[in-house]
Amino acid sequence: MKKTALVTGSTSGIGRATAERLGAQGMHVIVSGRHEERGDTVVAAIRAAGGTADFVRADLRDADSARALATEALRIGDGRVDVLVNSAGIFPFGATADTSEEGFDAVYGLNVKAPYFLVAELAPGMAERGEGAVVNITTMVAEFGASGMGLYGSTKAALVLLTKSWAAEFGPSGVRVNAVSPGPTRTEGTAAMGEALDQLAAAGPAGRPGTADEVAEAVVFLATDAASFVHGAVLPVDGGRIAV
Ligand code: NAP
């Protein structure tokens, strides 16, 4: 039976590269984001490569928006979503004193609350069927302190802990929950960083930013049976940055 995969934030970057790979693996991919035009382009690319995909628009910010996306994904998937990839995320950097409450809530709403309630909606169904996989996208700056990245890093640090907690909660029922922790990666979302991205990447052994495809390879590994004995892992795909 064809598996259904919901990939949030798959109109762009790491999510898009992941969606295209899961489509090529024969999964029915539900592409999601706020921008329909970009979503349609990804769906068309997956279909052109012989895969199956549909777009569901979602502006993820809270439990209701997460629940609405889960409901629509389940409808499209005939009652099942087998793989959930939480890639939608924003990464504003800045001084703590300059952060507004609205800005704070927006980052936590998308980066923490949305994955939390998507898992709440979808993982129990996976557990009932005795199989499923969740892959969360975190970041290397969830692992160490970096000036101006505390707000963003803290949302992903929450997601790291949730990855392990969900592995404990759902793993015994056959649902594997893991995370990929990217380093600086060239995507539409980091395009504006220009050389700052290279500088951020220079400290790692690879000495360069990664590509969305390089990160997506790791996500697909964790989302599929190749990783059948991997639970609660946070896999750094960061050019070695946090190792040294
Ligand atoms: P990106 O190119 O900016 O893509 C972000 C995706 O999230 C887009 O598909 C966007 O779709 C979606 N999105 C943004 N706000 C949304 C909202 N309110 N509701 C629903 N979807 C929303 O980002 P990326 O660089 O691929 O990053 C993907 C993930 O990797 C993020 O979680 C990020 O924190 C993490 N990460 C990235 C890097 C990096 O260097 N690139 C490093 C470490 C971790 P729409 O615009 O269509 O809404």
Short mmCIF file of C-alpha atoms and ligand atoms in Angstrom, two decimals:
data_model
loop_
_atom_site.label_atom_id
_atom_site.label_comp_id
_atom_site.label_asym_id
_atom_site.label_seq_id
_atom_site.Cartn_x
_atom_site.Cartn_y
_atom_site.Cartn_z
CA MET A 1 0.00 0.00 0.00
CA LYS A 2 1.21 3.49 -0.90
CA LYS A 3 2.29 5.44 2.16
CA THR A 4 1.13 9.00 2.72
CA ALA A 5 3.65 11.61 3.87
CA LEU A 6 2.79 15.08 5.12
CA VAL A 7 5.73 17.49 4.80
CA THR A 8 5.15 20.92 6.33
CA GLY A 9 7.07 23.80 4.81
CA SER A 10 7.54 21.90 1.56
CA THR A 11 6.93 24.83 -0.76
CA SER A 12 10.60 25.70 -0.28
CA GLY A 13 14.06 24.65 0.82
CA ILE A 14 14.66 21.55 2.91
CA GLY A 15 10.95 20.65 3.01
CA ARG A 16 10.66 20.83 -0.75
CA ALA A 17 13.76 18.69 -1.33
CA THR A 18 12.37 16.16 1.17
CA ALA A 19 8.93 16.11 -0.46
CA GLU A 20 10.46 15.47 -3.88
CA ARG A 21 12.56 12.61 -2.55
CA LEU A 22 9.67 10.98 -0.69
CA GLY A 23 7.60 11.30 -3.87
CA ALA A 24 10.37 9.58 -5.83
CA GLN A 25 10.31 6.77 -3.23
CA GLY A 26 6.66 6.12 -4.11
CA MET A 27 4.93 7.88 -1.23
CA HIS A 28 1.83 10.02 -1.74
CA VAL A 29 3.17 13.38 -0.65
CA ILE A 30 1.08 16.14 0.86
CA VAL A 31 2.93 19.37 0.16
CA SER A 32 2.10 22.22 2.50
CA GLY A 33 2.85 25.88 3.11
CA ARG A 34 1.13 29.25 2.87
CA HIS A 35 1.86 29.89 -0.80
CA GLU A 36 -0.31 27.92 -3.19
CA GLU A 37 1.65 28.87 -6.31
CA ARG A 38 4.91 27.55 -4.86
CA GLY A 39 3.09 24.48 -3.60
CA ASP A 40 1.64 23.78 -7.02
CA THR A 41 5.13 23.97 -8.53
CA VAL A 42 6.37 21.31 -6.11
CA VAL A 43 3.34 19.11 -6.73
CA ALA A 44 3.89 19.44 -10.49
CA ALA A 45 7.57 18.47 -10.11
CA ILE A 46 6.68 15.36 -8.09
CA ARG A 47 3.99 14.34 -10.57
CA ALA A 48 6.31 15.00 -13.54
CA ALA A 49 8.76 12.54 -11.97
CA GLY A 50 6.00 9.90 -11.80
CA GLY A 51 4.98 10.47 -8.19
CA THR A 52 1.74 11.35 -6.42
CA ALA A 53 1.28 14.65 -4.61
CA ASP A 54 -1.32 17.16 -3.48
CA PHE A 55 -1.04 20.63 -2.00
CA VAL A 56 -2.77 21.73 1.20
CA ARG A 57 -2.49 25.38 2.16
CA ALA A 58 -1.75 26.00 5.82
CA ASP A 59 -0.67 29.03 7.79
CA LEU A 60 0.63 27.25 10.88
CA ARG A 61 0.56 29.31 14.05
CA ASP A 62 -1.43 27.45 16.69
CA ALA A 63 -3.29 24.27 17.60
CA ASP A 64 -6.31 25.06 15.39
CA SER A 65 -4.23 25.59 12.25
CA ALA A 66 -2.30 22.39 12.94
CA ARG A 67 -5.50 20.43 13.51
CA ALA A 68 -7.03 21.78 10.30
CA LEU A 69 -3.97 20.66 8.30
CA ALA A 70 -4.01 17.23 9.94
CA THR A 71 -7.72 16.81 9.16
CA GLU A 72 -7.21 17.68 5.50
CA ALA A 73 -4.12 15.44 5.25
CA LEU A 74 -6.08 12.53 6.72
CA ARG A 75 -8.91 13.15 4.26
CA ILE A 76 -6.49 13.07 1.32
CA GLY A 77 -4.70 10.04 2.75
CA ASP A 78 -7.94 8.05 3.16
CA GLY A 79 -7.67 8.22 6.92
CA ARG A 80 -3.92 7.71 7.29
CA VAL A 81 -0.77 9.73 7.37
CA ASP A 82 2.22 7.38 7.70
CA VAL A 83 5.04 9.91 7.71
CA LEU A 84 5.08 13.41 9.17
CA VAL A 85 8.01 15.73 8.49
CA ASN A 86 7.92 18.96 10.49
CA SER A 87 10.05 21.27 8.36
CA ALA A 88 8.06 24.53 8.36
CA GLY A 89 10.00 27.01 10.42
CA ILE A 90 11.11 30.60 10.70
CA PHE A 91 14.49 31.70 11.96
CA PRO A 92 14.59 35.36 12.89
CA PHE A 93 17.84 36.43 14.54
CA GLY A 94 18.24 39.46 16.78
CA ALA A 95 18.95 40.90 20.18
CA THR A 96 16.80 39.73 23.07
CA ALA A 97 15.96 43.32 24.01
CA ASP A 98 14.64 43.98 20.51
CA THR A 99 12.23 41.04 20.45
CA SER A 100 8.53 41.86 20.61
CA GLU A 101 6.03 39.57 22.30
CA GLU A 102 4.28 39.14 18.94
CA GLY A 103 7.54 38.07 17.33
CA PHE A 104 8.25 35.69 20.19
CA ASP A 105 4.82 34.08 19.88
CA ALA A 106 5.10 33.76 16.10
CA VAL A 107 8.36 31.77 16.33
CA TYR A 108 7.05 29.52 19.09
CA GLY A 109 3.70 29.15 17.32
CA LEU A 110 5.22 27.84 14.09
CA ASN A 111 8.35 26.09 15.37
CA VAL A 112 6.92 24.41 18.49
CA LYS A 113 3.16 24.60 18.79
CA ALA A 114 2.40 23.50 15.23
CA PRO A 115 4.60 20.36 15.33
CA TYR A 116 3.28 19.58 18.80
CA PHE A 117 -0.36 19.56 17.73
CA LEU A 118 0.37 17.86 14.39
CA VAL A 119 1.97 15.02 16.31
CA ALA A 120 -0.96 15.03 18.74
CA GLU A 121 -3.35 14.62 15.81
CA LEU A 122 -1.40 12.15 13.66
CA ALA A 123 0.86 10.00 15.85
CA PRO A 124 -1.97 8.20 17.71
CA GLY A 125 -3.30 6.93 14.35
CA MET A 126 0.18 5.70 13.42
CA ALA A 127 0.42 4.00 16.81
CA GLU A 128 -2.93 2.28 16.28
CA ARG A 129 -1.67 0.89 12.97
CA GLY A 130 1.62 -0.11 14.62
CA GLU A 131 3.87 1.85 12.25
CA GLY A 132 4.80 5.36 11.27
CA ALA A 133 7.60 7.90 11.32
CA VAL A 134 7.96 11.49 12.41
CA VAL A 135 11.00 13.57 11.50
CA ASN A 136 11.49 16.98 13.07
CA ILE A 137 13.87 19.54 11.64
CA THR A 138 15.83 21.24 14.41
CA THR A 139 19.10 23.20 14.07
CA MET A 140 22.71 23.18 15.21
CA VAL A 141 21.99 26.34 17.25
CA ALA A 142 19.73 24.28 19.49
CA GLU A 143 22.99 22.69 20.70
CA PHE A 144 25.08 25.70 21.73
CA GLY A 145 24.60 29.32 22.72
CA ALA A 146 24.91 31.86 19.94
CA SER A 147 24.35 35.57 20.38
CA GLY A 148 21.16 36.72 18.66
CA MET A 149 19.93 33.19 18.08
CA GLY A 150 18.50 32.46 21.52
CA LEU A 151 14.83 32.74 20.61
CA TYR A 152 15.13 30.63 17.48
CA GLY A 153 17.53 28.14 19.07
CA SER A 154 15.27 27.70 22.08
CA THR A 155 12.29 26.74 19.90
CA LYS A 156 14.38 24.04 18.26
CA ALA A 157 15.84 22.93 21.60
CA ALA A 158 12.22 22.36 22.65
CA LEU A 159 11.73 20.29 19.51
CA VAL A 160 14.85 18.24 20.32
CA LEU A 161 13.40 17.31 23.72
CA LEU A 162 9.98 16.64 22.19
CA THR A 163 11.63 14.33 19.65
CA LYS A 164 12.99 12.20 22.50
CA SER A 165 9.77 12.40 24.53
CA TRP A 166 7.68 11.34 21.54
CA ALA A 167 10.11 8.51 20.83
CA ALA A 168 9.43 7.31 24.37
CA GLU A 169 5.66 7.84 24.06
CA PHE A 170 5.01 6.41 20.59
CA GLY A 171 8.05 4.18 19.92
CA PRO A 172 6.68 1.16 21.80
CA SER A 173 3.69 1.27 19.40
CA GLY A 174 5.94 1.15 16.33
CA VAL A 175 6.19 4.87 15.60
CA ARG A 176 9.74 6.12 15.16
CA VAL A 177 10.36 9.76 16.04
CA ASN A 178 13.68 11.34 15.10
CA ALA A 179 15.18 14.69 14.15
CA VAL A 180 17.66 16.09 11.67
CA SER A 181 19.73 19.00 12.93
CA PRO A 182 21.00 20.99 9.95
CA GLY A 183 23.87 23.44 9.95
CA PRO A 184 23.90 26.47 7.65
CA THR A 185 22.08 25.36 4.49
CA ARG A 186 21.48 27.25 1.27
CA THR A 187 17.73 27.57 0.77
CA GLU A 188 15.28 30.27 -0.30
CA GLY A 189 14.97 31.06 3.41
CA THR A 190 18.68 31.77 3.91
CA ALA A 191 19.29 33.44 0.53
CA ALA A 192 19.20 36.89 2.10
CA MET A 193 22.03 35.96 4.49
CA GLY A 194 24.53 35.98 1.64
CA GLU A 195 28.11 35.73 2.90
CA ALA A 196 26.99 35.55 6.53
CA LEU A 197 25.91 31.98 5.82
CA ASP A 198 29.42 31.11 4.57
CA GLN A 199 30.92 32.69 7.68
CA LEU A 200 28.61 30.68 9.90
CA ALA A 201 29.58 27.52 8.04
CA ALA A 202 33.32 28.26 7.96
CA ALA A 203 33.85 27.00 11.52
CA GLY A 204 32.85 23.41 10.67
CA PRO A 205 35.08 20.71 9.13
CA ALA A 206 33.20 20.88 5.83
CA GLY A 207 33.88 24.61 5.75
CA ARG A 208 30.86 25.39 3.58
CA PRO A 209 27.08 25.60 3.79
CA GLY A 210 25.09 22.49 2.96
CA THR A 211 22.43 22.10 0.31
CA ALA A 212 18.75 21.33 0.85
CA ASP A 213 19.31 18.01 -0.96
CA GLU A 214 22.07 16.99 1.45
CA VAL A 215 19.77 17.59 4.41
CA ALA A 216 16.80 15.92 2.70
CA GLU A 217 18.82 12.71 2.20
CA ALA A 218 19.08 12.39 5.99
CA VAL A 219 15.40 13.17 6.50
CA VAL A 220 14.40 10.47 4.02
CA PHE A 221 16.70 7.97 5.76
CA LEU A 222 14.96 8.60 9.09
CA ALA A 223 11.49 8.59 7.51
CA THR A 224 11.88 5.19 5.86
CA ASP A 225 12.56 1.59 6.85
CA ALA A 226 16.30 2.10 6.26
CA ALA A 227 16.22 3.55 9.78
CA SER A 228 14.00 0.83 11.26
CA PHE A 229 16.04 0.60 14.50
CA VAL A 230 16.56 4.35 14.94
CA HIS A 231 14.38 5.99 17.59
CA GLY A 232 14.78 9.36 19.33
CA ALA A 233 17.94 10.29 17.43
CA VAL A 234 18.99 13.81 16.55
CA LEU A 235 21.17 13.48 13.46
CA PRO A 236 23.48 16.43 12.83
CA VAL A 237 23.77 17.28 9.14
CA ASP A 238 25.89 20.34 9.69
CA GLY A 239 29.24 19.75 8.02
CA GLY A 240 30.58 18.68 11.42
CA ARG A 241 29.99 22.07 13.05
CA ILE A 242 28.85 20.84 16.46
CA ALA A 243 31.49 18.10 16.59
CA VAL A 244 34.46 20.44 16.81
P1 NAP B 1 12.68 28.09 3.90
O1 NAP B 1 13.35 27.91 2.58
O2 NAP B 1 12.47 29.48 4.40
O3 NAP B 1 11.28 27.33 3.89
C1 NAP B 1 10.43 27.46 4.98
C2 NAP B 1 9.15 26.73 4.69
O4 NAP B 1 8.27 26.95 5.80
C3 NAP B 1 8.47 27.23 3.44
O5 NAP B 1 7.93 26.14 2.74
C4 NAP B 1 7.36 28.11 3.99
O6 NAP B 1 6.26 28.03 3.11
C5 NAP B 1 7.02 27.42 5.31
N1 NAP B 1 6.41 28.33 6.26
C6 NAP B 1 6.90 29.50 6.74
N2 NAP B 1 6.02 30.08 7.57
C7 NAP B 1 4.93 29.27 7.60
C8 NAP B 1 3.69 29.31 8.28
N3 NAP B 1 3.34 30.33 9.07
N4 NAP B 1 2.81 28.29 8.09
C9 NAP B 1 3.12 27.25 7.28
N5 NAP B 1 4.28 27.15 6.60
C10 NAP B 1 5.18 28.15 6.77
O7 NAP B 1 13.41 27.34 5.08
P2 NAP B 1 14.55 26.21 5.09
O8 NAP B 1 15.86 26.92 5.10
O9 NAP B 1 14.28 25.16 4.12
O10 NAP B 1 14.32 25.66 6.57
C11 NAP B 1 13.49 24.54 6.80
C12 NAP B 1 13.62 24.11 8.25
O11 NAP B 1 14.98 23.82 8.54
C13 NAP B 1 13.19 25.20 9.24
O12 NAP B 1 12.48 24.59 10.30
C14 NAP B 1 14.50 25.78 9.72
O13 NAP B 1 14.41 26.31 11.02
C15 NAP B 1 15.41 24.55 9.66
N6 NAP B 1 16.82 24.88 9.50
C16 NAP B 1 17.26 25.55 8.41
C17 NAP B 1 18.62 25.85 8.30
C18 NAP B 1 19.17 26.60 7.12
O14 NAP B 1 20.34 27.05 7.19
N7 NAP B 1 18.45 26.75 6.02
C19 NAP B 1 19.51 25.44 9.30
C20 NAP B 1 19.03 24.75 10.39
C21 NAP B 1 17.68 24.46 10.49
P3 NAP B 1 5.37 29.28 2.64
O15 NAP B 1 6.29 30.43 2.42
O16 NAP B 1 4.69 28.76 1.42
O17 NAP B 1 4.46 29.47 3.78
#
